[in-house]
PDB file of C-alpha atoms and ligand atoms in Angstrom:
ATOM      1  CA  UNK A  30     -59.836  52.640 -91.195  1.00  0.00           C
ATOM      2  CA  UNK A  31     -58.036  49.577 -90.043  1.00  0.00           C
ATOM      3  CA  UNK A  32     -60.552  46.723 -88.624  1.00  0.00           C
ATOM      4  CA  UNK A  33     -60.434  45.432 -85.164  1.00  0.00           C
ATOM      5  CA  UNK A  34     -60.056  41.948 -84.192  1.00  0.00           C
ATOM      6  CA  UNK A  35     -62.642  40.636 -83.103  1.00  0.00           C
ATOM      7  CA  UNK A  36     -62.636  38.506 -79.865  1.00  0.00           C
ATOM      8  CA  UNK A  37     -64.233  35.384 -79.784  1.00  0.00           C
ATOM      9  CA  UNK A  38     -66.907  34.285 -77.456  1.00  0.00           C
ATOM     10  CA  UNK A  39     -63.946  31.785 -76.596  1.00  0.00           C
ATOM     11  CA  UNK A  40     -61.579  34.134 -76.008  1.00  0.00           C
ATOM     12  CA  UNK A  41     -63.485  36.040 -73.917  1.00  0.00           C
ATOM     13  CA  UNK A  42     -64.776  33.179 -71.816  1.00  0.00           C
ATOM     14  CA  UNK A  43     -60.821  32.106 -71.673  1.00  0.00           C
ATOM     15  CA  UNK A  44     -60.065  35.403 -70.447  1.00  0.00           C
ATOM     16  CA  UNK A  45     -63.293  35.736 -68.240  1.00  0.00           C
ATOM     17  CA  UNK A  46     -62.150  32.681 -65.992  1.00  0.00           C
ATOM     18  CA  UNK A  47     -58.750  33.040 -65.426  1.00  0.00           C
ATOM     19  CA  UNK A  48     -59.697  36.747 -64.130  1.00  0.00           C
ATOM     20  CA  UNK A  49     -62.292  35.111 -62.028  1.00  0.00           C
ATOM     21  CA  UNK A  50     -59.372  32.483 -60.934  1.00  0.00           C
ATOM     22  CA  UNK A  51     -56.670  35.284 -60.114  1.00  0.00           C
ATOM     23  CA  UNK A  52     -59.187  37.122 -57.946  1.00  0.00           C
ATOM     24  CA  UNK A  53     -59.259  33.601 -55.959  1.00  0.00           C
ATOM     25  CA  UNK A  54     -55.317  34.333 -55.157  1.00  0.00           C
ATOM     26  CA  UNK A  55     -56.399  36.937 -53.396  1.00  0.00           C
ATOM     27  CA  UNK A  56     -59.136  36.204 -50.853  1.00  0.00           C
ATOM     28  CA  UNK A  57     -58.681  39.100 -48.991  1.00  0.00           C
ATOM     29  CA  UNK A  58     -58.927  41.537 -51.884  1.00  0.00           C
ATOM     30  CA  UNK A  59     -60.568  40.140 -55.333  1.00  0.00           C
ATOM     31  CA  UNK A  60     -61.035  43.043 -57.167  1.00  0.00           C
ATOM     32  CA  UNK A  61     -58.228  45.335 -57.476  1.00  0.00           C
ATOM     33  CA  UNK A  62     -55.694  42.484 -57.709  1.00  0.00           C
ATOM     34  CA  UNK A  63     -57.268  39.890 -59.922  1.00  0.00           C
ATOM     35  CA  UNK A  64     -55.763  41.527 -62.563  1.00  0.00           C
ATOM     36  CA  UNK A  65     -51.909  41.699 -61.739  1.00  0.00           C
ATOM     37  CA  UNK A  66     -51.822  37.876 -62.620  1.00  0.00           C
ATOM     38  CA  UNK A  67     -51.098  36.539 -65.502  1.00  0.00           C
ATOM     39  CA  UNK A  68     -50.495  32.895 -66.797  1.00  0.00           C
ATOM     40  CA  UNK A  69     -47.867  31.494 -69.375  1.00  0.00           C
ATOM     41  CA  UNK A  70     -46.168  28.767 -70.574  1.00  0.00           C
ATOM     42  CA  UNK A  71     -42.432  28.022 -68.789  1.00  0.00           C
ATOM     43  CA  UNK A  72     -39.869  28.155 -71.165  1.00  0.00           C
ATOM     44  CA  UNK A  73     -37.644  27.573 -68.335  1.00  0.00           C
ATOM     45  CA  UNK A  74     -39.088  24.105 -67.656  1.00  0.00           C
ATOM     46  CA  UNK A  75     -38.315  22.821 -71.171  1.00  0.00           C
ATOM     47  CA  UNK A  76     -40.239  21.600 -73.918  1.00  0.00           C
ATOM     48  CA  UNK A  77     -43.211  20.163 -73.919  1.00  0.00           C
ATOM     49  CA  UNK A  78     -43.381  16.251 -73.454  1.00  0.00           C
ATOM     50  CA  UNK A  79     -45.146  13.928 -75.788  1.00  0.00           C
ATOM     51  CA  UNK A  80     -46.062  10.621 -75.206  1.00  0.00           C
ATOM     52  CA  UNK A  81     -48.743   7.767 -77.113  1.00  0.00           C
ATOM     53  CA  UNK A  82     -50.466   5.212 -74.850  1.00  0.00           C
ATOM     54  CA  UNK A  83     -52.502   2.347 -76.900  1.00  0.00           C
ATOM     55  CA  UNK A  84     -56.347   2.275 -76.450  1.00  0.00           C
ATOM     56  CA  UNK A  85     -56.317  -1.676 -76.910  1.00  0.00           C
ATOM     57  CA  UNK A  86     -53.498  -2.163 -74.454  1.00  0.00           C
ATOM     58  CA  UNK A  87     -52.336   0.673 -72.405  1.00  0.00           C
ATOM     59  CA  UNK A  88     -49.106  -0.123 -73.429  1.00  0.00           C
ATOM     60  CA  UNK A  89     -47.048   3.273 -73.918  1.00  0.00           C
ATOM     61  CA  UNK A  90     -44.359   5.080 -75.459  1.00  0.00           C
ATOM     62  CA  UNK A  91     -41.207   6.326 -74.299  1.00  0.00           C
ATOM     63  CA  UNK A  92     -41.420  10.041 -73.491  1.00  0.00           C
ATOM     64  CA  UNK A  93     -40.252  12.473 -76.110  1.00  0.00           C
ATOM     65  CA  UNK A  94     -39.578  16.259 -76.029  1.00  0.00           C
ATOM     66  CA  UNK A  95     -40.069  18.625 -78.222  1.00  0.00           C
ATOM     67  CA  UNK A  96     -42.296  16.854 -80.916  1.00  0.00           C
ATOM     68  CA  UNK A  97     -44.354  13.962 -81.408  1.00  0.00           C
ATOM     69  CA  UNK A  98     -42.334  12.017 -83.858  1.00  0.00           C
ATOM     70  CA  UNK A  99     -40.844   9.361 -82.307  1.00  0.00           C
ATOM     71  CA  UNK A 100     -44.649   8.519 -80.211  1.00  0.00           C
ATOM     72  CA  UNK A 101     -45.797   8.241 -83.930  1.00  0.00           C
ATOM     73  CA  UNK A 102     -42.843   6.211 -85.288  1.00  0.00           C
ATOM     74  CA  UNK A 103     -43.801   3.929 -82.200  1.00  0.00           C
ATOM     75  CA  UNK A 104     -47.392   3.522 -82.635  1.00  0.00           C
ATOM     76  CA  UNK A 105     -46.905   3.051 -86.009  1.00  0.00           C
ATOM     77  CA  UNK A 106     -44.584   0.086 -84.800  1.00  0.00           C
ATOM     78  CA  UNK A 107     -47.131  -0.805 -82.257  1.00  0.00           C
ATOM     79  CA  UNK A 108     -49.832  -1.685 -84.946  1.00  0.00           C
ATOM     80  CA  UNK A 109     -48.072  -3.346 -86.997  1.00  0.00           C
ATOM     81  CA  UNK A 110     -47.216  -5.831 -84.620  1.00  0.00           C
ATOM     82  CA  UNK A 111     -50.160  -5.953 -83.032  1.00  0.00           C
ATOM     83  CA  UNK A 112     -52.558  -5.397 -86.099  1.00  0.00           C
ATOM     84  CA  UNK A 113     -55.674  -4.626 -84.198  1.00  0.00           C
ATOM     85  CA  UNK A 114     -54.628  -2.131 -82.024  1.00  0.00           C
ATOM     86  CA  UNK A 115     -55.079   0.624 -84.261  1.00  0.00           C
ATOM     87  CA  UNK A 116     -56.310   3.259 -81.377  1.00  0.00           C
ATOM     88  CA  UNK A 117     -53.708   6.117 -79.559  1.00  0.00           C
ATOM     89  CA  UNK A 118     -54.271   8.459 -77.230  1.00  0.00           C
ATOM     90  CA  UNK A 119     -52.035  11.279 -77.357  1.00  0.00           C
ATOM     91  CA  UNK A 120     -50.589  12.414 -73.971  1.00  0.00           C
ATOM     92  CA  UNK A 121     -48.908  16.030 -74.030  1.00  0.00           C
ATOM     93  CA  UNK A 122     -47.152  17.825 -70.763  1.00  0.00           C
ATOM     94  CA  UNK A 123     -46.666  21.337 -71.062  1.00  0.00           C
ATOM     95  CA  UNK A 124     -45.498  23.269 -67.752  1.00  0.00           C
ATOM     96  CA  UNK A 125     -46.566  27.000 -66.975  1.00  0.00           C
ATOM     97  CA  UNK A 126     -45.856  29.899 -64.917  1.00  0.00           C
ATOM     98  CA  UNK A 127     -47.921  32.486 -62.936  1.00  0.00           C
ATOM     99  CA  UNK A 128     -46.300  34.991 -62.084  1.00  0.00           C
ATOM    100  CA  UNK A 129     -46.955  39.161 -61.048  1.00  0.00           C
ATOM    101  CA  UNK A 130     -47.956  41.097 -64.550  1.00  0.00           C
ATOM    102  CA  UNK A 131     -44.333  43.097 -64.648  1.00  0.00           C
ATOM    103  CA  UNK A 132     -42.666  40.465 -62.942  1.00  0.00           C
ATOM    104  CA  UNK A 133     -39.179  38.924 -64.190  1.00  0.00           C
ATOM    105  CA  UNK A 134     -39.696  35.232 -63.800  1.00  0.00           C
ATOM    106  CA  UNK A 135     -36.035  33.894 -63.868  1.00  0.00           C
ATOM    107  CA  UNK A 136     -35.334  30.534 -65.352  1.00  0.00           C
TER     108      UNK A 136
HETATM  109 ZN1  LIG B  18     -51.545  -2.062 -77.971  1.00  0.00          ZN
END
């Protein structure tokens, strides 16, 4: 016998209140629609931005896509000339989609 996933209670909540969020695009009839929508990340948009902004400061990084490297090169730069600022908070933009379950979303 091969064993079944299990969801978790997180999953399931996930899952749970973006049904209860499709059935909102359709005022006139919840139900039977809620579940032709589906959500996903937009490939088409690009890849997802990455930026650092000091806690100290505010002071922030350029943007970078794709990866987080050069925000950490640059707080890494950050603190060492400015010694006590030794806080970051990551800021990440990722763009999604939602779109008909079936439906071709074109770039
Ligand atoms: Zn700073």
């Amino acid at each position: 016998m091969i064993p079944v996933p299990r969801r978790s209670v997180a999953d399931r909540t996930r899952r749970a209140a973006l049904a209860a969020a499709a059935a909102g695009l359709h005022p006139g009839n919840p139900g039977a629609e809620a579940a032709a929508w589906s959500i996903s990340q937009d490939a088409a948009s690009g890849a997802p931005l990455y930026e650092f902004q000091c806690a100290t400061c505010r002071k922030m990084s350029k943007t970078s896509e794709g990866g987080p490297l050069a925000p950490e090169v640059w707080a890494l730069r950050h603190t060492a000339l400015h010694p006590s600022h030794r806080s970051y908070c990551s800021v990440v933009t990722s763009f999604w989609r939602v779109a008909l379950v079936g439906e071709e979303v074109r770039p």
